[in-house]
Amino acid sequence: IRLATENEQYLSELSGQAGCFKEPQIVEFIFLLAEKWHLDQSARYQAVELLERFMIKQVEQICKSSRENVKSREQDSSWSSLKDQIYNTFVLRLVSCIQLASKLSLHYNIVNSDTALKFLQSLKYSYTKQELLESELAVLRTLHFQINVSTPLAYVELLLEVLGHNGCLLPAKPLHRMCMQLLDFSYLTRDTIYDTLLKIAIENSTPSKLQVAKFLTVKEDFMLLAVGIISTSVFILNPGHWKQVVEHLNCITGITSQSILEFSYAVLKHIVGSTTP
């Protein structure tokens, strides 16, 4: 109930720019860096969500400040300078978000300043420990220190526990492992999966800008993503149990069986596409 409430609250306050900083290259960068530093899976998803929320708020604040403080004839050059500032500090902010996520995950591998600086130096950046600390503080302040955000992983794992409690007797470890693989896949192919889902929903291959904008809440719905990942995992591992699991997921979350089916189809379509020679 708490996660469902959080999800509804997040969707009700959703920024129109949500998802802009979840591009595949950014997500892959975070995933590879988290793997390099031996972080657990929760940290990688938390880092993605922290970076997304921080960057959107930072851009919104800069735009607001620019409009309020700069004369109209100076806005173009000022905005260009601000864009350069965002661009030049992006990797530093990304590393800071991974550092913060590593501290939140309660994992023994916390990314300390020495590790972060060594990596940044390997990319030819010359930051100091003080600048690294200031970057972490910038993320914390911009997010008002509200960084312990839920991720789709939390939704997946909780729903798996509820399914087990309700008597869906599926092998837990293989199912969890498959869910983790598909969750990674869905993050790395996010746009293509949701593009397919949108076209299914509107029964049209050329959605309008308004339809794309309205679909944003679907793309950011963590509960739908978790349900879709579990459904698809069960279909791959044990198709005979798929209908029963979908019915359980529908009862638990209220998400319709049709929506679950459509999401699973969109994921499976791109899994097949990615493995076809």
PDB file of N, CA, C and O in Angstrom, residues 98-174:
ATOM      1  N   ILE A  98      25.871   8.204  -8.006  1.00  0.00           N
ATOM      2  CA  ILE A  98      26.264   6.818  -7.722  1.00  0.00           C
ATOM      3  C   ILE A  98      26.841   6.714  -6.317  1.00  0.00           C
ATOM      4  O   ILE A  98      26.553   5.751  -5.582  1.00  0.00           O
ATOM      5  N   GLN A  99      27.649   7.698  -5.917  1.00  0.00           N
ATOM      6  CA  GLN A  99      28.179   7.708  -4.553  1.00  0.00           C
ATOM      7  C   GLN A  99      27.063   7.717  -3.513  1.00  0.00           C
ATOM      8  O   GLN A  99      27.080   6.940  -2.546  1.00  0.00           O
ATOM      9  N   LEU A 100      26.087   8.596  -3.713  1.00  0.00           N
ATOM     10  CA  LEU A 100      24.972   8.691  -2.768  1.00  0.00           C
ATOM     11  C   LEU A 100      24.165   7.398  -2.745  1.00  0.00           C
ATOM     12  O   LEU A 100      23.758   6.921  -1.681  1.00  0.00           O
ATOM     13  N   ALA A 101      23.940   6.824  -3.927  1.00  0.00           N
ATOM     14  CA  ALA A 101      23.187   5.566  -4.001  1.00  0.00           C
ATOM     15  C   ALA A 101      23.931   4.445  -3.293  1.00  0.00           C
ATOM     16  O   ALA A 101      23.316   3.590  -2.640  1.00  0.00           O
ATOM     17  N   SER A 102      25.257   4.441  -3.401  1.00  0.00           N
ATOM     18  CA  SER A 102      26.049   3.390  -2.746  1.00  0.00           C
ATOM     19  C   SER A 102      25.931   3.487  -1.227  1.00  0.00           C
ATOM     20  O   SER A 102      25.954   2.484  -0.516  1.00  0.00           O
ATOM     21  N   LYS A 103      25.791   4.700  -0.713  1.00  0.00           N
ATOM     22  CA  LYS A 103      25.649   4.895   0.731  1.00  0.00           C
ATOM     23  C   LYS A 103      24.255   4.511   1.213  1.00  0.00           C
ATOM     24  O   LYS A 103      24.067   4.086   2.355  1.00  0.00           O
ATOM     25  N   LEU A 104      23.258   4.648   0.337  1.00  0.00           N
ATOM     26  CA  LEU A 104      21.887   4.317   0.703  1.00  0.00           C
ATOM     27  C   LEU A 104      21.616   2.818   0.659  1.00  0.00           C
ATOM     28  O   LEU A 104      20.683   2.334   1.294  1.00  0.00           O
ATOM     29  N   SER A 105      22.406   2.087  -0.117  1.00  0.00           N
ATOM     30  CA  SER A 105      22.106   0.670  -0.340  1.00  0.00           C
ATOM     31  C   SER A 105      22.503  -0.220   0.830  1.00  0.00           C
ATOM     32  O   SER A 105      22.227  -1.418   0.821  1.00  0.00           O
ATOM     33  N   LEU A 106      23.179   0.357   1.843  1.00  0.00           N
ATOM     34  CA  LEU A 106      23.632  -0.409   3.012  1.00  0.00           C
ATOM     35  C   LEU A 106      24.529  -1.572   2.599  1.00  0.00           C
ATOM     36  O   LEU A 106      24.537  -2.630   3.214  1.00  0.00           O
ATOM     37  N   HIS A 107      25.286  -1.362   1.538  1.00  0.00           N
ATOM     38  CA  HIS A 107      26.192  -2.371   1.018  1.00  0.00           C
ATOM     39  C   HIS A 107      27.592  -2.056   1.514  1.00  0.00           C
ATOM     40  O   HIS A 107      27.935  -0.900   1.754  1.00  0.00           O
ATOM     41  N   TYR A 108      28.408  -3.080   1.665  1.00  0.00           N
ATOM     42  CA  TYR A 108      29.750  -2.828   2.196  1.00  0.00           C
ATOM     43  C   TYR A 108      30.631  -2.077   1.202  1.00  0.00           C
ATOM     44  O   TYR A 108      31.649  -1.497   1.573  1.00  0.00           O
ATOM     45  N   ASN A 109      30.264  -2.065  -0.067  1.00  0.00           N
ATOM     46  CA  ASN A 109      31.041  -1.333  -1.072  1.00  0.00           C
ATOM     47  C   ASN A 109      30.491   0.078  -1.250  1.00  0.00           C
ATOM     48  O   ASN A 109      29.641   0.317  -2.096  1.00  0.00           O
ATOM     49  N   ILE A 110      30.969   0.995  -0.444  1.00  0.00           N
ATOM     50  CA  ILE A 110      30.592   2.402  -0.597  1.00  0.00           C
ATOM     51  C   ILE A 110      31.654   3.079  -1.469  1.00  0.00           C
ATOM     52  O   ILE A 110      32.850   2.874  -1.272  1.00  0.00           O
ATOM     53  N   VAL A 111      31.213   3.864  -2.431  1.00  0.00           N
ATOM     54  CA  VAL A 111      32.149   4.546  -3.327  1.00  0.00           C
ATOM     55  C   VAL A 111      32.701   5.777  -2.614  1.00  0.00           C
ATOM     56  O   VAL A 111      32.004   6.779  -2.465  1.00  0.00           O
ATOM     57  N   ASN A 112      33.943   5.690  -2.164  1.00  0.00           N
ATOM     58  CA  ASN A 112      34.534   6.815  -1.434  1.00  0.00           C
ATOM     59  C   ASN A 112      35.148   7.837  -2.396  1.00  0.00           C
ATOM     60  O   ASN A 112      35.189   7.625  -3.611  1.00  0.00           O
ATOM     61  N   SER A 113      35.643   8.923  -1.840  1.00  0.00           N
ATOM     62  CA  SER A 113      36.176  10.018  -2.658  1.00  0.00           C
ATOM     63  C   SER A 113      37.385   9.588  -3.482  1.00  0.00           C
ATOM     64  O   SER A 113      37.527   9.989  -4.639  1.00  0.00           O
ATOM     65  N   ASP A 114      38.250   8.772  -2.896  1.00  0.00           N
ATOM     66  CA  ASP A 114      39.452   8.334  -3.617  1.00  0.00           C
ATOM     67  C   ASP A 114      39.085   7.542  -4.864  1.00  0.00           C
ATOM     68  O   ASP A 114      39.651   7.751  -5.940  1.00  0.00           O
ATOM     69  N   THR A 115      38.118   6.631  -4.711  1.00  0.00           N
ATOM     70  CA  THR A 115      37.678   5.812  -5.842  1.00  0.00           C
ATOM     71  C   THR A 115      37.050   6.675  -6.930  1.00  0.00           C
ATOM     72  O   THR A 115      37.344   6.521  -8.119  1.00  0.00           O
ATOM     73  N   ALA A 116      36.187   7.591  -6.514  1.00  0.00           N
ATOM     74  CA  ALA A 116      35.512   8.470  -7.475  1.00  0.00           C
ATOM     75  C   ALA A 116      36.505   9.371  -8.203  1.00  0.00           C
ATOM     76  O   ALA A 116      36.437   9.544  -9.428  1.00  0.00           O
ATOM     77  N   LEU A 117      37.447   9.948  -7.458  1.00  0.00           N
ATOM     78  CA  LEU A 117      38.437  10.851  -8.064  1.00  0.00           C
ATOM     79  C   LEU A 117      39.344  10.103  -9.043  1.00  0.00           C
ATOM     80  O   LEU A 117      39.668  10.617 -10.117  1.00  0.00           O
ATOM     81  N   LYS A 118      39.728   8.900  -8.682  1.00  0.00           N
ATOM     82  CA  LYS A 118      40.584   8.095  -9.566  1.00  0.00           C
ATOM     83  C   LYS A 118      39.886   7.843 -10.895  1.00  0.00           C
ATOM     84  O   LYS A 118      40.494   7.934 -11.975  1.00  0.00           O
ATOM     85  N   PHE A 119      38.584   7.547 -10.822  1.00  0.00           N
ATOM     86  CA  PHE A 119      37.822   7.317 -12.060  1.00  0.00           C
ATOM     87  C   PHE A 119      37.726   8.596 -12.882  1.00  0.00           C
ATOM     88  O   PHE A 119      37.958   8.587 -14.098  1.00  0.00           O
ATOM     89  N   LEU A 120      37.387   9.701 -12.238  1.00  0.00           N
ATOM     90  CA  LEU A 120      37.252  10.976 -12.954  1.00  0.00           C
ATOM     91  C   LEU A 120      38.581  11.405 -13.575  1.00  0.00           C
ATOM     92  O   LEU A 120      38.614  11.935 -14.692  1.00  0.00           O
ATOM     93  N   GLN A 121      39.667  11.146 -12.869  1.00  0.00           N
ATOM     94  CA  GLN A 121      40.985  11.479 -13.413  1.00  0.00           C
ATOM     95  C   GLN A 121      41.322  10.626 -14.638  1.00  0.00           C
ATOM     96  O   GLN A 121      42.001  11.081 -15.554  1.00  0.00           O
ATOM     97  N   SER A 122      40.817   9.384 -14.650  1.00  0.00           N
ATOM     98  CA  SER A 122      41.047   8.525 -15.813  1.00  0.00           C
ATOM     99  C   SER A 122      40.333   9.064 -17.051  1.00  0.00           C
ATOM    100  O   SER A 122      40.703   8.740 -18.186  1.00  0.00           O
ATOM    101  N   LEU A 123      39.320   9.910 -16.829  1.00  0.00           N
ATOM    102  CA  LEU A 123      38.607  10.560 -17.940  1.00  0.00           C
ATOM    103  C   LEU A 123      39.143  11.967 -18.206  1.00  0.00           C
ATOM    104  O   LEU A 123      38.518  12.737 -18.942  1.00  0.00           O
ATOM    105  N   LYS A 124      40.291  12.266 -17.583  1.00  0.00           N
ATOM    106  CA  LYS A 124      40.984  13.553 -17.788  1.00  0.00           C
ATOM    107  C   LYS A 124      40.300  14.732 -17.089  1.00  0.00           C
ATOM    108  O   LYS A 124      40.514  15.883 -17.465  1.00  0.00           O
ATOM    109  N   TYR A 125      39.470  14.453 -16.070  1.00  0.00           N
ATOM    110  CA  TYR A 125      38.921  15.531 -15.253  1.00  0.00           C
ATOM    111  C   TYR A 125      39.888  15.795 -14.094  1.00  0.00           C
ATOM    112  O   TYR A 125      40.549  14.871 -13.610  1.00  0.00           O
ATOM    113  N   SER A 126      39.949  17.030 -13.653  1.00  0.00           N
ATOM    114  CA  SER A 126      40.896  17.379 -12.589  1.00  0.00           C
ATOM    115  C   SER A 126      40.173  17.930 -11.361  1.00  0.00           C
ATOM    116  O   SER A 126      40.527  18.987 -10.833  1.00  0.00           O
ATOM    117  N   TYR A 127      39.162  17.229 -10.912  1.00  0.00           N
ATOM    118  CA  TYR A 127      38.412  17.660  -9.737  1.00  0.00           C
ATOM    119  C   TYR A 127      39.208  17.371  -8.456  1.00  0.00           C
ATOM    120  O   TYR A 127      40.034  16.453  -8.411  1.00  0.00           O
ATOM    121  N   THR A 128      38.906  18.133  -7.423  1.00  0.00           N
ATOM    122  CA  THR A 128      39.500  17.902  -6.105  1.00  0.00           C
ATOM    123  C   THR A 128      38.480  17.208  -5.204  1.00  0.00           C
ATOM    124  O   THR A 128      37.293  17.134  -5.530  1.00  0.00           O
ATOM    125  N   LYS A 129      38.942  16.749  -4.047  1.00  0.00           N
ATOM    126  CA  LYS A 129      38.026  16.133  -3.084  1.00  0.00           C
ATOM    127  C   LYS A 129      36.973  17.141  -2.616  1.00  0.00           C
ATOM    128  O   LYS A 129      35.823  16.774  -2.379  1.00  0.00           O
ATOM    129  N   GLN A 130      37.383  18.388  -2.483  1.00  0.00           N
ATOM    130  CA  GLN A 130      36.449  19.427  -2.069  1.00  0.00           C
ATOM    131  C   GLN A 130      35.344  19.612  -3.109  1.00  0.00           C
ATOM    132  O   GLN A 130      34.162  19.731  -2.757  1.00  0.00           O
ATOM    133  N   GLU A 131      35.720  19.623  -4.382  1.00  0.00           N
ATOM    134  CA  GLU A 131      34.726  19.773  -5.453  1.00  0.00           C
ATOM    135  C   GLU A 131      33.799  18.560  -5.510  1.00  0.00           C
ATOM    136  O   GLU A 131      32.606  18.699  -5.793  1.00  0.00           O
ATOM    137  N   LEU A 132      34.350  17.401  -5.212  1.00  0.00           N
ATOM    138  CA  LEU A 132      33.535  16.184  -5.179  1.00  0.00           C
ATOM    139  C   LEU A 132      32.509  16.262  -4.046  1.00  0.00           C
ATOM    140  O   LEU A 132      31.334  15.916  -4.235  1.00  0.00           O
ATOM    141  N   LEU A 133      32.957  16.730  -2.890  1.00  0.00           N
ATOM    142  CA  LEU A 133      32.047  16.889  -1.752  1.00  0.00           C
ATOM    143  C   LEU A 133      30.974  17.929  -2.057  1.00  0.00           C
ATOM    144  O   LEU A 133      29.783  17.721  -1.765  1.00  0.00           O
ATOM    145  N   GLU A 134      31.385  19.028  -2.664  1.00  0.00           N
ATOM    146  CA  GLU A 134      30.432  20.085  -3.030  1.00  0.00           C
ATOM    147  C   GLU A 134      29.405  19.578  -4.043  1.00  0.00           C
ATOM    148  O   GLU A 134      28.235  19.993  -4.016  1.00  0.00           O
ATOM    149  N   SER A 135      29.825  18.682  -4.926  1.00  0.00           N
ATOM    150  CA  SER A 135      28.901  18.111  -5.906  1.00  0.00           C
ATOM    151  C   SER A 135      27.842  17.252  -5.225  1.00  0.00           C
ATOM    152  O   SER A 135      26.652  17.331  -5.540  1.00  0.00           O
ATOM    153  N   GLU A 136      28.273  16.436  -4.254  1.00  0.00           N
ATOM    154  CA  GLU A 136      27.309  15.633  -3.493  1.00  0.00           C
ATOM    155  C   GLU A 136      26.315  16.537  -2.755  1.00  0.00           C
ATOM    156  O   GLU A 136      25.110  16.264  -2.741  1.00  0.00           O
ATOM    157  N   LEU A 137      26.842  17.598  -2.157  1.00  0.00           N
ATOM    158  CA  LEU A 137      25.975  18.527  -1.437  1.00  0.00           C
ATOM    159  C   LEU A 137      25.005  19.234  -2.383  1.00  0.00           C
ATOM    160  O   LEU A 137      23.853  19.500  -2.010  1.00  0.00           O
ATOM    161  N   ALA A 138      25.466  19.530  -3.594  1.00  0.00           N
ATOM    162  CA  ALA A 138      24.592  20.179  -4.585  1.00  0.00           C
ATOM    163  C   ALA A 138      23.414  19.278  -4.924  1.00  0.00           C
ATOM    164  O   ALA A 138      22.264  19.735  -5.033  1.00  0.00           O
ATOM    165  N   VAL A 139      23.686  17.975  -5.078  1.00  0.00           N
ATOM    166  CA  VAL A 139      22.605  17.018  -5.366  1.00  0.00           C
ATOM    167  C   VAL A 139      21.647  16.949  -4.180  1.00  0.00           C
ATOM    168  O   VAL A 139      20.416  17.014  -4.344  1.00  0.00           O
ATOM    169  N   LEU A 140      22.197  16.838  -2.978  1.00  0.00           N
ATOM    170  CA  LEU A 140      21.370  16.742  -1.767  1.00  0.00           C
ATOM    171  C   LEU A 140      20.487  17.970  -1.584  1.00  0.00           C
ATOM    172  O   LEU A 140      19.297  17.859  -1.303  1.00  0.00           O
ATOM    173  N   ARG A 141      21.081  19.146  -1.757  1.00  0.00           N
ATOM    174  CA  ARG A 141      20.310  20.380  -1.552  1.00  0.00           C
ATOM    175  C   ARG A 141      19.238  20.549  -2.611  1.00  0.00           C
ATOM    176  O   ARG A 141      18.112  20.972  -2.308  1.00  0.00           O
ATOM    177  N   THR A 142      19.580  20.253  -3.846  1.00  0.00           N
ATOM    178  CA  THR A 142      18.601  20.399  -4.934  1.00  0.00           C
ATOM    179  C   THR A 142      17.404  19.477  -4.725  1.00  0.00           C
ATOM    180  O   THR A 142      16.265  19.852  -5.023  1.00  0.00           O
ATOM    181  N   LEU A 143      17.667  18.298  -4.179  1.00  0.00           N
ATOM    182  CA  LEU A 143      16.587  17.334  -3.921  1.00  0.00           C
ATOM    183  C   LEU A 143      16.027  17.467  -2.508  1.00  0.00           C
ATOM    184  O   LEU A 143      15.254  16.612  -2.068  1.00  0.00           O
ATOM    185  N   HIS A 144      16.438  18.543  -1.804  1.00  0.00           N
ATOM    186  CA  HIS A 144      15.970  18.803  -0.434  1.00  0.00           C
ATOM    187  C   HIS A 144      16.235  17.606   0.485  1.00  0.00           C
ATOM    188  O   HIS A 144      15.431  17.299   1.363  1.00  0.00           O
ATOM    189  N   PHE A 145      17.355  16.927   0.230  1.00  0.00           N
ATOM    190  CA  PHE A 145      17.809  15.780   1.014  1.00  0.00           C
ATOM    191  C   PHE A 145      16.835  14.591   0.958  1.00  0.00           C
ATOM    192  O   PHE A 145      16.968  13.650   1.739  1.00  0.00           O
ATOM    193  N   GLN A 146      15.902  14.626   0.028  1.00  0.00           N
ATOM    194  CA  GLN A 146      14.957  13.514  -0.130  1.00  0.00           C
ATOM    195  C   GLN A 146      15.485  12.582  -1.226  1.00  0.00           C
ATOM    196  O   GLN A 146      15.027  12.599  -2.366  1.00  0.00           O
ATOM    197  N   ILE A 147      16.457  11.767  -0.845  1.00  0.00           N
ATOM    198  CA  ILE A 147      17.134  10.943  -1.845  1.00  0.00           C
ATOM    199  C   ILE A 147      16.831   9.445  -1.706  1.00  0.00           C
ATOM    200  O   ILE A 147      17.227   8.660  -2.565  1.00  0.00           O
ATOM    201  N   ASN A 148      16.156   9.075  -0.649  1.00  0.00           N
ATOM    202  CA  ASN A 148      15.843   7.651  -0.479  1.00  0.00           C
ATOM    203  C   ASN A 148      14.554   7.319  -1.244  1.00  0.00           C
ATOM    204  O   ASN A 148      13.523   6.982  -0.675  1.00  0.00           O
ATOM    205  N   VAL A 149      14.650   7.444  -2.569  1.00  0.00           N
ATOM    206  CA  VAL A 149      13.465   7.254  -3.416  1.00  0.00           C
ATOM    207  C   VAL A 149      13.286   5.777  -3.754  1.00  0.00           C
ATOM    208  O   VAL A 149      14.257   5.026  -3.865  1.00  0.00           O
ATOM    209  N   SER A 150      12.047   5.370  -3.927  1.00  0.00           N
ATOM    210  CA  SER A 150      11.766   3.991  -4.331  1.00  0.00           C
ATOM    211  C   SER A 150      12.161   3.800  -5.791  1.00  0.00           C
ATOM    212  O   SER A 150      12.103   4.730  -6.595  1.00  0.00           O
ATOM    213  N   THR A 151      12.541   2.589  -6.116  1.00  0.00           N
ATOM    214  CA  THR A 151      12.894   2.253  -7.496  1.00  0.00           C
ATOM    215  C   THR A 151      12.027   1.084  -7.964  1.00  0.00           C
ATOM    216  O   THR A 151      11.437   0.378  -7.133  1.00  0.00           O
ATOM    217  N   PRO A 152      11.941   0.848  -9.263  1.00  0.00           N
ATOM    218  CA  PRO A 152      11.161  -0.293  -9.751  1.00  0.00           C
ATOM    219  C   PRO A 152      11.610  -1.625  -9.154  1.00  0.00           C
ATOM    220  O   PRO A 152      10.804  -2.542  -9.009  1.00  0.00           O
ATOM    221  N   LEU A 153      12.886  -1.729  -8.775  1.00  0.00           N
ATOM    222  CA  LEU A 153      13.376  -2.965  -8.161  1.00  0.00           C
ATOM    223  C   LEU A 153      12.619  -3.268  -6.870  1.00  0.00           C
ATOM    224  O   LEU A 153      12.262  -4.415  -6.602  1.00  0.00           O
ATOM    225  N   ALA A 154      12.361  -2.241  -6.068  1.00  0.00           N
ATOM    226  CA  ALA A 154      11.626  -2.438  -4.813  1.00  0.00           C
ATOM    227  C   ALA A 154      10.221  -2.961  -5.095  1.00  0.00           C
ATOM    228  O   ALA A 154       9.707  -3.829  -4.379  1.00  0.00           O
ATOM    229  N   TYR A 155       9.596  -2.443  -6.147  1.00  0.00           N
ATOM    230  CA  TYR A 155       8.251  -2.886  -6.523  1.00  0.00           C
ATOM    231  C   TYR A 155       8.279  -4.346  -6.980  1.00  0.00           C
ATOM    232  O   TYR A 155       7.415  -5.145  -6.605  1.00  0.00           O
ATOM    233  N   VAL A 156       9.263  -4.690  -7.799  1.00  0.00           N
ATOM    234  CA  VAL A 156       9.372  -6.069  -8.303  1.00  0.00           C
ATOM    235  C   VAL A 156       9.546  -7.033  -7.135  1.00  0.00           C
ATOM    236  O   VAL A 156       8.831  -8.051  -7.040  1.00  0.00           O
ATOM    237  N   GLU A 157      10.478  -6.732  -6.247  1.00  0.00           N
ATOM    238  CA  GLU A 157      10.786  -7.671  -5.169  1.00  0.00           C
ATOM    239  C   GLU A 157       9.629  -7.807  -4.185  1.00  0.00           C
ATOM    240  O   GLU A 157       9.338  -8.911  -3.697  1.00  0.00           O
ATOM    241  N   LEU A 158       8.938  -6.719  -3.903  1.00  0.00           N
ATOM    242  CA  LEU A 158       7.797  -6.801  -2.990  1.00  0.00           C
ATOM    243  C   LEU A 158       6.657  -7.615  -3.612  1.00  0.00           C
ATOM    244  O   LEU A 158       6.043  -8.455  -2.953  1.00  0.00           O
ATOM    245  N   LEU A 159       6.387  -7.381  -4.895  1.00  0.00           N
ATOM    246  CA  LEU A 159       5.322  -8.133  -5.570  1.00  0.00           C
ATOM    247  C   LEU A 159       5.657  -9.622  -5.645  1.00  0.00           C
ATOM    248  O   LEU A 159       4.766 -10.476  -5.528  1.00  0.00           O
ATOM    249  N   LEU A 160       6.934  -9.941  -5.825  1.00  0.00           N
ATOM    250  CA  LEU A 160       7.344 -11.356  -5.834  1.00  0.00           C
ATOM    251  C   LEU A 160       7.072 -11.994  -4.468  1.00  0.00           C
ATOM    252  O   LEU A 160       6.619 -13.142  -4.383  1.00  0.00           O
ATOM    253  N   GLU A 161       7.336 -11.248  -3.403  1.00  0.00           N
ATOM    254  CA  GLU A 161       7.054 -11.759  -2.058  1.00  0.00           C
ATOM    255  C   GLU A 161       5.558 -11.990  -1.857  1.00  0.00           C
ATOM    256  O   GLU A 161       5.148 -13.005  -1.280  1.00  0.00           O
ATOM    257  N   VAL A 162       4.746 -11.045  -2.324  1.00  0.00           N
ATOM    258  CA  VAL A 162       3.294 -11.185  -2.178  1.00  0.00           C
ATOM    259  C   VAL A 162       2.787 -12.380  -2.979  1.00  0.00           C
ATOM    260  O   VAL A 162       1.934 -13.142  -2.510  1.00  0.00           O
ATOM    261  N   LEU A 163       3.311 -12.562  -4.185  1.00  0.00           N
ATOM    262  CA  LEU A 163       2.910 -13.712  -5.004  1.00  0.00           C
ATOM    263  C   LEU A 163       3.233 -15.022  -4.281  1.00  0.00           C
ATOM    264  O   LEU A 163       2.419 -15.951  -4.268  1.00  0.00           O
ATOM    265  N   GLY A 164       4.428 -15.098  -3.698  1.00  0.00           N
ATOM    266  CA  GLY A 164       4.802 -16.299  -2.953  1.00  0.00           C
ATOM    267  C   GLY A 164       3.892 -16.530  -1.762  1.00  0.00           C
ATOM    268  O   GLY A 164       3.456 -17.660  -1.502  1.00  0.00           O
ATOM    269  N   HIS A 165       3.561 -15.462  -1.062  1.00  0.00           N
ATOM    270  CA  HIS A 165       2.664 -15.564   0.095  1.00  0.00           C
ATOM    271  C   HIS A 165       1.265 -16.017  -0.322  1.00  0.00           C
ATOM    272  O   HIS A 165       0.589 -16.735   0.418  1.00  0.00           O
ATOM    273  N   ASN A 166       0.854 -15.601  -1.540  1.00  0.00           N
ATOM    274  CA  ASN A 166      -0.492 -15.955  -2.026  1.00  0.00           C
ATOM    275  C   ASN A 166      -0.555 -17.344  -2.673  1.00  0.00           C
ATOM    276  O   ASN A 166      -1.596 -17.742  -3.161  1.00  0.00           O
ATOM    277  N   GLY A 167       0.566 -18.033  -2.694  1.00  0.00           N
ATOM    278  CA  GLY A 167       0.532 -19.419  -3.164  1.00  0.00           C
ATOM    279  C   GLY A 167       0.951 -19.645  -4.601  1.00  0.00           C
ATOM    280  O   GLY A 167       0.729 -20.730  -5.140  1.00  0.00           O
ATOM    281  N   CYS A 168       1.557 -18.639  -5.245  1.00  0.00           N
ATOM    282  CA  CYS A 168       2.107 -18.857  -6.586  1.00  0.00           C
ATOM    283  C   CYS A 168       3.446 -19.568  -6.427  1.00  0.00           C
ATOM    284  O   CYS A 168       4.491 -18.930  -6.232  1.00  0.00           O
ATOM    285  N   LEU A 169       3.413 -20.874  -6.468  1.00  0.00           N
ATOM    286  CA  LEU A 169       4.589 -21.673  -6.121  1.00  0.00           C
ATOM    287  C   LEU A 169       5.520 -21.822  -7.322  1.00  0.00           C
ATOM    288  O   LEU A 169       5.617 -22.870  -7.946  1.00  0.00           O
ATOM    289  N   LEU A 170       6.232 -20.745  -7.637  1.00  0.00           N
ATOM    290  CA  LEU A 170       7.226 -20.758  -8.701  1.00  0.00           C
ATOM    291  C   LEU A 170       8.608 -20.716  -8.076  1.00  0.00           C
ATOM    292  O   LEU A 170       8.787 -20.130  -7.006  1.00  0.00           O
ATOM    293  N   PRO A 171       9.594 -21.339  -8.717  1.00  0.00           N
ATOM    294  CA  PRO A 171      10.964 -21.298  -8.174  1.00  0.00           C
ATOM    295  C   PRO A 171      11.425 -19.857  -7.987  1.00  0.00           C
ATOM    296  O   PRO A 171      11.504 -19.099  -8.954  1.00  0.00           O
ATOM    297  N   ALA A 172      11.726 -19.486  -6.755  1.00  0.00           N
ATOM    298  CA  ALA A 172      11.972 -18.083  -6.423  1.00  0.00           C
ATOM    299  C   ALA A 172      13.252 -17.536  -7.042  1.00  0.00           C
ATOM    300  O   ALA A 172      13.247 -16.450  -7.632  1.00  0.00           O
ATOM    301  N   LYS A 173      14.353 -18.267  -6.929  1.00  0.00           N
ATOM    302  CA  LYS A 173      15.634 -17.732  -7.395  1.00  0.00           C
ATOM    303  C   LYS A 173      15.687 -17.533  -8.904  1.00  0.00           C
ATOM    304  O   LYS A 173      16.093 -16.458  -9.372  1.00  0.00           O
ATOM    305  N   PRO A 174      15.277 -18.532  -9.716  1.00  0.00           N
ATOM    306  CA  PRO A 174      15.292 -18.311 -11.167  1.00  0.00           C
ATOM    307  C   PRO A 174      14.370 -17.173 -11.601  1.00  0.00           C
ATOM    308  O   PRO A 174      14.708 -16.403 -12.508  1.00  0.00           O
TER     309      PRO A 174
END
